[in-house]
Tab-separated table of N, CA and C in Angstrom:
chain	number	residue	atom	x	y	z
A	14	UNK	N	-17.337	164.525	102.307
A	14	UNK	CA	-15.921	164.209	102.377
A	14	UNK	C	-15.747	162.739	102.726
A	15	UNK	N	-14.945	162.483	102.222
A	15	UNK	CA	-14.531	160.711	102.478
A	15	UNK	C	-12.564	160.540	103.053
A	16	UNK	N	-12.604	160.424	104.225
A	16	UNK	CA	-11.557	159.925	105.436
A	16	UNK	C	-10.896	158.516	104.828
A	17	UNK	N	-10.061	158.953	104.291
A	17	UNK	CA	-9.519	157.359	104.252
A	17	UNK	C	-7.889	157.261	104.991
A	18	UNK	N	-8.229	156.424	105.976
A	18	UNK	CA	-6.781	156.068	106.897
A	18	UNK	C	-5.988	154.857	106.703
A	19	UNK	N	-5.237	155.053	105.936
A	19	UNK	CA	-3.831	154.182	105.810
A	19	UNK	C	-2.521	153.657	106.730
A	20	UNK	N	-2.889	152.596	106.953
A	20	UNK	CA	-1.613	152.273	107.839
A	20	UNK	C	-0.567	150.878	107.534
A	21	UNK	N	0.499	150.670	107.760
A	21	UNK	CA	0.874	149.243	107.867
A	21	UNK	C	0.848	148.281	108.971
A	22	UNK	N	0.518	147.626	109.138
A	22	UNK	CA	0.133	146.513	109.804
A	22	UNK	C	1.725	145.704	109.667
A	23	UNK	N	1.832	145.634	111.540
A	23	UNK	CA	3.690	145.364	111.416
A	23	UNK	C	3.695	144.074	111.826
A	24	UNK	N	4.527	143.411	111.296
A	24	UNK	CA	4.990	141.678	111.414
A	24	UNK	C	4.642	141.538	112.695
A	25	UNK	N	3.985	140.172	113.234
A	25	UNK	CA	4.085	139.512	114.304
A	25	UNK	C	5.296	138.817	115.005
A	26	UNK	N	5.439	137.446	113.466
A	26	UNK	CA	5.748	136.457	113.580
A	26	UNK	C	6.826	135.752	111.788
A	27	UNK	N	7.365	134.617	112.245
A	27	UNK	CA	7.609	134.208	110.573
A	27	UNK	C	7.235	133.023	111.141
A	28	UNK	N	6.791	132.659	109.557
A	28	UNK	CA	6.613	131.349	109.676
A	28	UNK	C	6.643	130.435	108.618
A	29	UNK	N	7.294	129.626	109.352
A	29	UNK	CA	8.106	128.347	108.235
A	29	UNK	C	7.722	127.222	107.678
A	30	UNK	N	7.393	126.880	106.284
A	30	UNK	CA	7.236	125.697	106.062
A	30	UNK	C	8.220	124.808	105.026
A	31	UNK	N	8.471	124.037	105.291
A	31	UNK	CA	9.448	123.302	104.415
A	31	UNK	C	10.576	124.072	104.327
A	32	UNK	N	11.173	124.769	102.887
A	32	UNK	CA	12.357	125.600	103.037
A	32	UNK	C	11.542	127.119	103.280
A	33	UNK	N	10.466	127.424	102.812
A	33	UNK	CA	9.872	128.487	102.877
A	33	UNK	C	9.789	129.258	104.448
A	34	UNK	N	10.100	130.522	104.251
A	34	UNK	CA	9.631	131.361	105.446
A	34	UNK	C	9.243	132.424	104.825
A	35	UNK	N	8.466	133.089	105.812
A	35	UNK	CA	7.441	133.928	105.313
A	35	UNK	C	7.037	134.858	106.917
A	36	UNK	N	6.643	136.742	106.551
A	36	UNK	CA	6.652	137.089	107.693
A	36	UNK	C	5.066	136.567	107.758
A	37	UNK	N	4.405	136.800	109.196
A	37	UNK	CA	2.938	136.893	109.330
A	37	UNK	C	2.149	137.383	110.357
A	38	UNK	N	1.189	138.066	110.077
A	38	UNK	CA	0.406	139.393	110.491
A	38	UNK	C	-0.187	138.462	112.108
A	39	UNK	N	-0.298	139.905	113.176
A	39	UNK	CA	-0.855	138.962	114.008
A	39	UNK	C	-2.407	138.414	113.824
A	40	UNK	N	-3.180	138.237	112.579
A	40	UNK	CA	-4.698	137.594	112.205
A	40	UNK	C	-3.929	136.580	111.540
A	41	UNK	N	-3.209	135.705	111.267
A	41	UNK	CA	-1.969	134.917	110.500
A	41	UNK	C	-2.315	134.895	109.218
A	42	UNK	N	-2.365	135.998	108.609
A	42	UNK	CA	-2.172	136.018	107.443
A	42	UNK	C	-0.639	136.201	106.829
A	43	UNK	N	-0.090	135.268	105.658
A	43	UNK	CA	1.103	135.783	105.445
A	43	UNK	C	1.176	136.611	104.105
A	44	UNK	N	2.785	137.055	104.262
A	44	UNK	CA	2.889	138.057	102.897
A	44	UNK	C	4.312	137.128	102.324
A	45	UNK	N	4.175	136.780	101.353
A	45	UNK	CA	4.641	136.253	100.389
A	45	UNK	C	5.387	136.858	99.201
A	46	UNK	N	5.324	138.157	99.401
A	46	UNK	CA	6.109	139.423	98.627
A	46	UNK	C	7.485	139.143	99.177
A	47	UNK	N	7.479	139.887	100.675
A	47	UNK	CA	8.733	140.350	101.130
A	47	UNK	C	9.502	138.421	101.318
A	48	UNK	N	10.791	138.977	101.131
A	48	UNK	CA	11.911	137.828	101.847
A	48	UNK	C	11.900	137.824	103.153
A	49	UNK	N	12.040	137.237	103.631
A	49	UNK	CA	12.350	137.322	105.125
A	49	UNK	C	14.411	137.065	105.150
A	50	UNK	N	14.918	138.286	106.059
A	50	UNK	CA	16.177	138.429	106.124
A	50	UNK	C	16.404	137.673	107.428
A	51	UNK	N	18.252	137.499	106.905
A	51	UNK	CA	18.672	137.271	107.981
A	51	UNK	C	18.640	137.969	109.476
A	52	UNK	N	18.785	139.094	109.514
A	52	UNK	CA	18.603	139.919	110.902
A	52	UNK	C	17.274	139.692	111.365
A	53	UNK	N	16.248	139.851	110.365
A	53	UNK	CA	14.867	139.415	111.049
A	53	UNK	C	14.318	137.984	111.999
A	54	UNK	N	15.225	137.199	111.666
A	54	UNK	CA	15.072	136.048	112.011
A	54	UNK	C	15.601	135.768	113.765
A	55	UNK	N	16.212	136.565	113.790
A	55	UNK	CA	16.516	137.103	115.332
A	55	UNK	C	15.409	138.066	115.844
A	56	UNK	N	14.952	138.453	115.100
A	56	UNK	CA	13.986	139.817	115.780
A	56	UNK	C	12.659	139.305	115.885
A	57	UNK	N	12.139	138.277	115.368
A	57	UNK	CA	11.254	137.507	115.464
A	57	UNK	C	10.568	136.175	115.634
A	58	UNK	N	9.073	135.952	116.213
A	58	UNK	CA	9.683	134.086	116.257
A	58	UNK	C	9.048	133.756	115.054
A	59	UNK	N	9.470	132.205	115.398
A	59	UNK	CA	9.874	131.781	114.227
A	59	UNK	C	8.843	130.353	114.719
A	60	UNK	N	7.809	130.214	113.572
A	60	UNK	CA	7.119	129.403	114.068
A	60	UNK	C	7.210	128.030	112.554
A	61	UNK	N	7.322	126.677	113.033
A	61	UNK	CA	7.394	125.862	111.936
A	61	UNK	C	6.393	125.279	111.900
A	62	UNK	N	5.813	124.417	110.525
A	62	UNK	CA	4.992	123.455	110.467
A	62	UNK	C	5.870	122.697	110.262
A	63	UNK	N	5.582	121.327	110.409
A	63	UNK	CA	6.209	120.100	110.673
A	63	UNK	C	5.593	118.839	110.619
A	64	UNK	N	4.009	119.677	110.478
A	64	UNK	CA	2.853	118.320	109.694
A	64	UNK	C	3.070	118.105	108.378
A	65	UNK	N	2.258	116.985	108.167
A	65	UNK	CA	1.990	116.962	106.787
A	65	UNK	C	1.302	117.603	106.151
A	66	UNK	N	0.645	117.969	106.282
A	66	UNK	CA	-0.307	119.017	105.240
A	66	UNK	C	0.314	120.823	105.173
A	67	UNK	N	0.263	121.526	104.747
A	67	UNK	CA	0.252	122.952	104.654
A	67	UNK	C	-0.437	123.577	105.250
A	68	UNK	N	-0.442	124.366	105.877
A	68	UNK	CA	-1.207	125.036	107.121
A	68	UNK	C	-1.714	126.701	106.092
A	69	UNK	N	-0.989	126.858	105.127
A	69	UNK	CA	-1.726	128.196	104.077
A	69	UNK	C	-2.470	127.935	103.131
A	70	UNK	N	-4.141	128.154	103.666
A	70	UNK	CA	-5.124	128.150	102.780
A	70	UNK	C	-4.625	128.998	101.475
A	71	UNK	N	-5.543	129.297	100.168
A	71	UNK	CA	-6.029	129.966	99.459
A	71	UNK	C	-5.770	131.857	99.394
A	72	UNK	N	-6.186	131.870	100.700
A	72	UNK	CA	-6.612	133.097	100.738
A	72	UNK	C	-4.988	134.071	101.779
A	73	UNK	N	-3.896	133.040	101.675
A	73	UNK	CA	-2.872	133.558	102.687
A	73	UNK	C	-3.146	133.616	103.669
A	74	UNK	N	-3.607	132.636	104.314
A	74	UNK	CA	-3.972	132.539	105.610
A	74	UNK	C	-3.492	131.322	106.171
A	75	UNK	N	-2.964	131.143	107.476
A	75	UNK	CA	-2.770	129.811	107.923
A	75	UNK	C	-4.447	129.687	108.656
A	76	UNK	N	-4.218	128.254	108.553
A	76	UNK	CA	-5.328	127.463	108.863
A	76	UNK	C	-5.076	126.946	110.711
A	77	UNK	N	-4.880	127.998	111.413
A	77	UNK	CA	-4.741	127.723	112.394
A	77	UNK	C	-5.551	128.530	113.663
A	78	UNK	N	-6.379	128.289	114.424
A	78	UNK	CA	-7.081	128.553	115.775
A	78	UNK	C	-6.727	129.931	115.945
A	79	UNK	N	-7.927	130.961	116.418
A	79	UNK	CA	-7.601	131.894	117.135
A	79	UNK	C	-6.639	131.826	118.065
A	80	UNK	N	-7.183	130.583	118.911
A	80	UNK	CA	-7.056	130.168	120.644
A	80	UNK	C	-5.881	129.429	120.342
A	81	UNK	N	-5.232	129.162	119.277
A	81	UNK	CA	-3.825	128.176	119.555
A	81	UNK	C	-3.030	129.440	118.732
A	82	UNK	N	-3.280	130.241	118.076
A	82	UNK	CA	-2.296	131.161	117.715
A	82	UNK	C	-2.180	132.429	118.836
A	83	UNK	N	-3.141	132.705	119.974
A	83	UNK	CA	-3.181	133.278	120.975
A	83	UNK	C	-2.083	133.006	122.119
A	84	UNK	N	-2.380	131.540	121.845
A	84	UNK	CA	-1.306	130.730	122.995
A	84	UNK	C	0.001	130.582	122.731
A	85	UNK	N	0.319	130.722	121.683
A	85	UNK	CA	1.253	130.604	120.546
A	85	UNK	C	2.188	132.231	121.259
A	86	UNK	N	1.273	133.488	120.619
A	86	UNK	CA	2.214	134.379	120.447
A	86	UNK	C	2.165	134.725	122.103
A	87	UNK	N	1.255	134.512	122.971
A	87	UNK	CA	1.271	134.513	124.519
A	87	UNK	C	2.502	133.708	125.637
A	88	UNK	N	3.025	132.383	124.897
A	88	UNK	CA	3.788	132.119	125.448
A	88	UNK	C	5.037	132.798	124.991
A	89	UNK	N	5.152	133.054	123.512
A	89	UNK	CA	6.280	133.689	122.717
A	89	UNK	C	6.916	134.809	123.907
A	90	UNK	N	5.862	135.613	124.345
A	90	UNK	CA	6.127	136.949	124.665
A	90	UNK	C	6.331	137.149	126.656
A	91	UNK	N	6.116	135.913	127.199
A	91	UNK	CA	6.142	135.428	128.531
A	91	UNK	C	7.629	134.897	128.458
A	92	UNK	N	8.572	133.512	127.798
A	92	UNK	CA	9.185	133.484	127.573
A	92	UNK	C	10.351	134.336	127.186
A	93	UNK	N	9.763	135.398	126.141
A	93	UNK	CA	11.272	136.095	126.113
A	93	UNK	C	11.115	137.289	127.390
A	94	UNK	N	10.865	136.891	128.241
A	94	UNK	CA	11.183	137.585	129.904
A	94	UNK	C	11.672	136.834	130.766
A	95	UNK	N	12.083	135.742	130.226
A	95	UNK	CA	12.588	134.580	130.864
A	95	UNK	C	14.494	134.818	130.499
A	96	UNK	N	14.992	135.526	131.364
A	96	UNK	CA	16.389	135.863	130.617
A	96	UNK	C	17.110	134.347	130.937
A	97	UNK	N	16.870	133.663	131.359
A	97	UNK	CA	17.635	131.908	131.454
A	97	UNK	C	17.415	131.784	130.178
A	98	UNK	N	16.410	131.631	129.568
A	98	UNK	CA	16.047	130.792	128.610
A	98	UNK	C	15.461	131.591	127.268
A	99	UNK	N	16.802	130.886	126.249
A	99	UNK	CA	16.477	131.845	124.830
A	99	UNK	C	15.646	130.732	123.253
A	100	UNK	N	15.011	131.228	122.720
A	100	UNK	CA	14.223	130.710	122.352
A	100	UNK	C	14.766	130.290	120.600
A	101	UNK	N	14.875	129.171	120.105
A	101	UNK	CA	14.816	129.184	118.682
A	101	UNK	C	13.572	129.271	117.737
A	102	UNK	N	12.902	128.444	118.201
A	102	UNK	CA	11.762	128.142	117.327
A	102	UNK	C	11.139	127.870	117.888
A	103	UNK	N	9.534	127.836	117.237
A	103	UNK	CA	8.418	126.845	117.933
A	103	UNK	C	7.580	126.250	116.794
A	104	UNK	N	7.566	125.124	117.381
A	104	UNK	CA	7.051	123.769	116.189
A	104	UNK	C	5.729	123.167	116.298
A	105	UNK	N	4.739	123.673	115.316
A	105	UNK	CA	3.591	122.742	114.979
A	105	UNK	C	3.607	121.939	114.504
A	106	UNK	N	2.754	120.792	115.073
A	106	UNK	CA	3.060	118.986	114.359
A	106	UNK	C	1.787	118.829	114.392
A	107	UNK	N	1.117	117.645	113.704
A	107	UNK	CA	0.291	117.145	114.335
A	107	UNK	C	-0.421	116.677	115.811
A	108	UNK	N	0.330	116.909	116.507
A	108	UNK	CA	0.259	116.427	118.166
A	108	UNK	C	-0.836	117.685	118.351
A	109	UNK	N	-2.140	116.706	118.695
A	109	UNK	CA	-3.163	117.615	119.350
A	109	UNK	C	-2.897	118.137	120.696
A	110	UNK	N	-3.465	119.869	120.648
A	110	UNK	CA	-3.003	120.523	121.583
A	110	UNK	C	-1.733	120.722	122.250
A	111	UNK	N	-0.802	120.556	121.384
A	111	UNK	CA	0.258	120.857	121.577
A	111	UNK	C	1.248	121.749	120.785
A	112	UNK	N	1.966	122.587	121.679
A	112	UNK	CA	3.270	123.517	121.198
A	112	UNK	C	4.867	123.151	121.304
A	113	UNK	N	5.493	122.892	120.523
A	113	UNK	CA	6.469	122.618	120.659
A	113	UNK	C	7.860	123.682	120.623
A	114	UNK	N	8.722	123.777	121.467
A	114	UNK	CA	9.772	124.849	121.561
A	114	UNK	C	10.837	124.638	121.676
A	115	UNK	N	11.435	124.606	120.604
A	115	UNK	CA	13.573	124.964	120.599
A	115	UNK	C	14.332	125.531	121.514
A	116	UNK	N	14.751	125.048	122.171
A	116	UNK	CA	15.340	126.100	122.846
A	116	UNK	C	17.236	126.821	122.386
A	117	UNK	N	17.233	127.402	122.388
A	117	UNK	CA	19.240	127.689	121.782
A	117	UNK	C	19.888	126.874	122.543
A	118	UNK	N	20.551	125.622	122.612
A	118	UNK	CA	21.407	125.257	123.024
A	118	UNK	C	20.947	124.605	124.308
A	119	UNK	N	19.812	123.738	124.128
A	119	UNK	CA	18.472	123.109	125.238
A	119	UNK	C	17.906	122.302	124.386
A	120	UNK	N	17.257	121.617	125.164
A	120	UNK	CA	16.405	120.699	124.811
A	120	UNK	C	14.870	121.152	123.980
A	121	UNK	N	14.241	120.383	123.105
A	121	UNK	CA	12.561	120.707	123.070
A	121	UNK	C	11.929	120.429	123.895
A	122	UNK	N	11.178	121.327	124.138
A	122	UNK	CA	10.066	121.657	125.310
A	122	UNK	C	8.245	121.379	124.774
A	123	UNK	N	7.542	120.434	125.230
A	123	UNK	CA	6.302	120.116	125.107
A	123	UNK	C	5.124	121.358	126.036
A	124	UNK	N	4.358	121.926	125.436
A	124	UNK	CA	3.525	122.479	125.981
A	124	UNK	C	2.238	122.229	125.671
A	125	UNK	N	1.567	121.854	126.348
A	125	UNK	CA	0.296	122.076	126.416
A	125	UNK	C	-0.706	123.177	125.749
A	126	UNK	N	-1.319	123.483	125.096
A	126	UNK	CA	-1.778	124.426	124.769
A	126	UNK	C	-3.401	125.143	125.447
A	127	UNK	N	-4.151	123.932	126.501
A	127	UNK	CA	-5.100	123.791	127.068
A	127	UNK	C	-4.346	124.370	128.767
A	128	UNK	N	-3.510	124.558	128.759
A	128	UNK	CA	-3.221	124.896	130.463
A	128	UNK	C	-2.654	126.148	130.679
A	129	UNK	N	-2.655	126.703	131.663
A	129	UNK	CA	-1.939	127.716	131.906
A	129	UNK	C	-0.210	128.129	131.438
A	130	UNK	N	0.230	129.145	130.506
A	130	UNK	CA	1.796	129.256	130.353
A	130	UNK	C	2.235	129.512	130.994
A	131	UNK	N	2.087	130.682	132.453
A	131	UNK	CA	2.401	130.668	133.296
A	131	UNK	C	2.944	129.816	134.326
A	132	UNK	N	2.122	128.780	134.645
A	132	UNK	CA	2.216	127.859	135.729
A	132	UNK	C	3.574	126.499	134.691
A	133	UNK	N	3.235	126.643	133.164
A	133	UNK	CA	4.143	125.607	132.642
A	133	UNK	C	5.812	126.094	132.444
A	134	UNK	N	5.798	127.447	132.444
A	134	UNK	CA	6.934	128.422	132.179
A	134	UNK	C	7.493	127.903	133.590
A	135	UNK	N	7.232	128.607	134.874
A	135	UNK	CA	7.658	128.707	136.225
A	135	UNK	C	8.199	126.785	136.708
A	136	UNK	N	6.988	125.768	135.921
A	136	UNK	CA	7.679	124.374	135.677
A	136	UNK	C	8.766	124.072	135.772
A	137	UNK	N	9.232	125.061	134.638
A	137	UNK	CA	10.555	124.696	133.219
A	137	UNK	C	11.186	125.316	133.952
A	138	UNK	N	11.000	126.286	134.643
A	138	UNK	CA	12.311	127.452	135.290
A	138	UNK	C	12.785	126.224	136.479
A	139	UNK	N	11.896	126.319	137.465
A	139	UNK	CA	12.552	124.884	138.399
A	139	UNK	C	12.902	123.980	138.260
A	140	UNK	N	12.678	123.366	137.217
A	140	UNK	CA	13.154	121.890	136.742
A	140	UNK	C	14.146	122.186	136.309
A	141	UNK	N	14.466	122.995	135.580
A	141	UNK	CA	15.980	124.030	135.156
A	141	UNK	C	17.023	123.938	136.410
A	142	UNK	N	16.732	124.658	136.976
A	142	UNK	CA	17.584	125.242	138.398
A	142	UNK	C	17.917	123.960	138.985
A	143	UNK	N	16.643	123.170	139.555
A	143	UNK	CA	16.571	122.427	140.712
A	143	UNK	C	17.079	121.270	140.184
A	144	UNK	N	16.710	120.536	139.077
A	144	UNK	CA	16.504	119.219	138.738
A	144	UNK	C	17.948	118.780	137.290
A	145	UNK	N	17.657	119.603	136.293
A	145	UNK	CA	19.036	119.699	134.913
A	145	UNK	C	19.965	120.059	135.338
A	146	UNK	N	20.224	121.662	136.127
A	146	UNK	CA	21.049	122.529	136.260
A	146	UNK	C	22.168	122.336	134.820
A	147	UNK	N	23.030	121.877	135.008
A	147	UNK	CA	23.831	122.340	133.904
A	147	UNK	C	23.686	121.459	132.787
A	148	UNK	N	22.957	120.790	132.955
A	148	UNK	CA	22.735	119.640	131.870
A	148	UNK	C	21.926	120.143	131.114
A	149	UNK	N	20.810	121.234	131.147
A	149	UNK	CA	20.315	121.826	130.278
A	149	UNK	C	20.357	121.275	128.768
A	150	UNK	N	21.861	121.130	128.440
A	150	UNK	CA	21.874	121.991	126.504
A	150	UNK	C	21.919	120.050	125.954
A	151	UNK	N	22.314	119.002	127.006
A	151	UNK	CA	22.782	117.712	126.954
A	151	UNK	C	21.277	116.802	127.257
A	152	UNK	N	20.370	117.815	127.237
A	152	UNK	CA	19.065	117.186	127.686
A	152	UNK	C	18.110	117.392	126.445
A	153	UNK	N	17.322	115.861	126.033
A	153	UNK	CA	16.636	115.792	124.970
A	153	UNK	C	15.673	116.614	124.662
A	154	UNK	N	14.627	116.244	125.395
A	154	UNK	CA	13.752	117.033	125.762
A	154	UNK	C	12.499	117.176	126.997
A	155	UNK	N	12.065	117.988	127.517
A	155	UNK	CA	11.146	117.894	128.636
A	155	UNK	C	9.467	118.386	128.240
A	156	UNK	N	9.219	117.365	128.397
A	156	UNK	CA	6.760	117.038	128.402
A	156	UNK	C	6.667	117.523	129.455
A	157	UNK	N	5.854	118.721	129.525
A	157	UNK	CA	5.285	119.536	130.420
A	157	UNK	C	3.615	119.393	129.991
A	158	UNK	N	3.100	118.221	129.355
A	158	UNK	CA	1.914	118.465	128.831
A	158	UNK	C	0.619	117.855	129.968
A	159	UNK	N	1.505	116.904	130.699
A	159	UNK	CA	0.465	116.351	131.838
A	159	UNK	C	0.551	116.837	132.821
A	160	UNK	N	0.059	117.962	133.118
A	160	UNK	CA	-0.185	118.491	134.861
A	160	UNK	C	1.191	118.734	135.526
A	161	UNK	N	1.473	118.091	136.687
A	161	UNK	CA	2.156	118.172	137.729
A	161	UNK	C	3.269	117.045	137.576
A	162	UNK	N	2.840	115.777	136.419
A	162	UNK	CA	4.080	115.230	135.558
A	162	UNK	C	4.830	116.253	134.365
A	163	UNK	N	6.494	115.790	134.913
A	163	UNK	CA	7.327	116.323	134.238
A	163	UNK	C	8.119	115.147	133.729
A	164	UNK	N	7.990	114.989	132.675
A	164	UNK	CA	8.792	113.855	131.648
A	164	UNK	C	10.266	114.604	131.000
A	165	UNK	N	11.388	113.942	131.583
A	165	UNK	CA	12.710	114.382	130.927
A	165	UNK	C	13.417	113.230	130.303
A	166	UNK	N	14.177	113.607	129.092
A	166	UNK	CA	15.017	112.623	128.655
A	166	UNK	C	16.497	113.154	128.205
């Protein structure tokens, strides 16, 4: 007898390049069949390239790190427990070791991708409270990428 088990393998993530979006698996492979809808785009993040080059090999795959797509969907999912702070996007550039994050109606946020999200999240929450407070949405953006320096503009 031969067992064969069928399943679907459910969206992670979308991810955007140029005008293109596309959903993608958590191994980042994308599917290029389905559209990606409007309602989905709320229900999921939404990750951009913003380099120059194309980040989808050949084979539907982005060309991107275990360990930076780990950190990637790790902060995704730390963040949305963060009820202050709601998330638009998050932006790959060229900038080594780094994550970049939209916030709705906030500034972009620099992360590190080599440090703890934890300790850079709890950062952003105090510098929030203590330091922006309502200036939040009027604030450029805040580098959380050097340690115990916090760069705001």
């Amino acid at each position: 007898t031969l067992l064969i088990k069928v399943g679907e393998r459910p969206y992670s993530f979308i991810f955007q390049e140029g005008s293109g979006l596309f959903y993608a698996l958590i191994d980042a492979y994308i599917i290029r069949e389905s559209a990606v809808s409007e309602d989905d785009k709320s229900k999921y993040l939404i990750l951009e390239n913003k380099s120059q080059n194309s980040l989808i090999n050949e084979q539907n795959k982005l060309n991107i790190s275990d360990t930076y797509l780990n950190f990637i969907l790790g902060l995704a999912n730390k963040l949305s427990k963060c009820q202050e702070l709601s998330v638009e996007k998050f932006i790959i550039d060229s900038e080594f070791n780094t994550i970049k994050v939209k916030f709705r109606d906030g500034p972009l946020v620099y992360f590190n991708t080599k440090t703890d999200a934890d300790e850079a999240i709890n950062r952003l929450v105090l510098v929030k409270k203590e330091k922006i407070k309502d200036n939040f949405s009027k604030t450029s953006y805040i580098d959380l990428r050097y340690g115990d320096r916090i760069f705001i503009n």
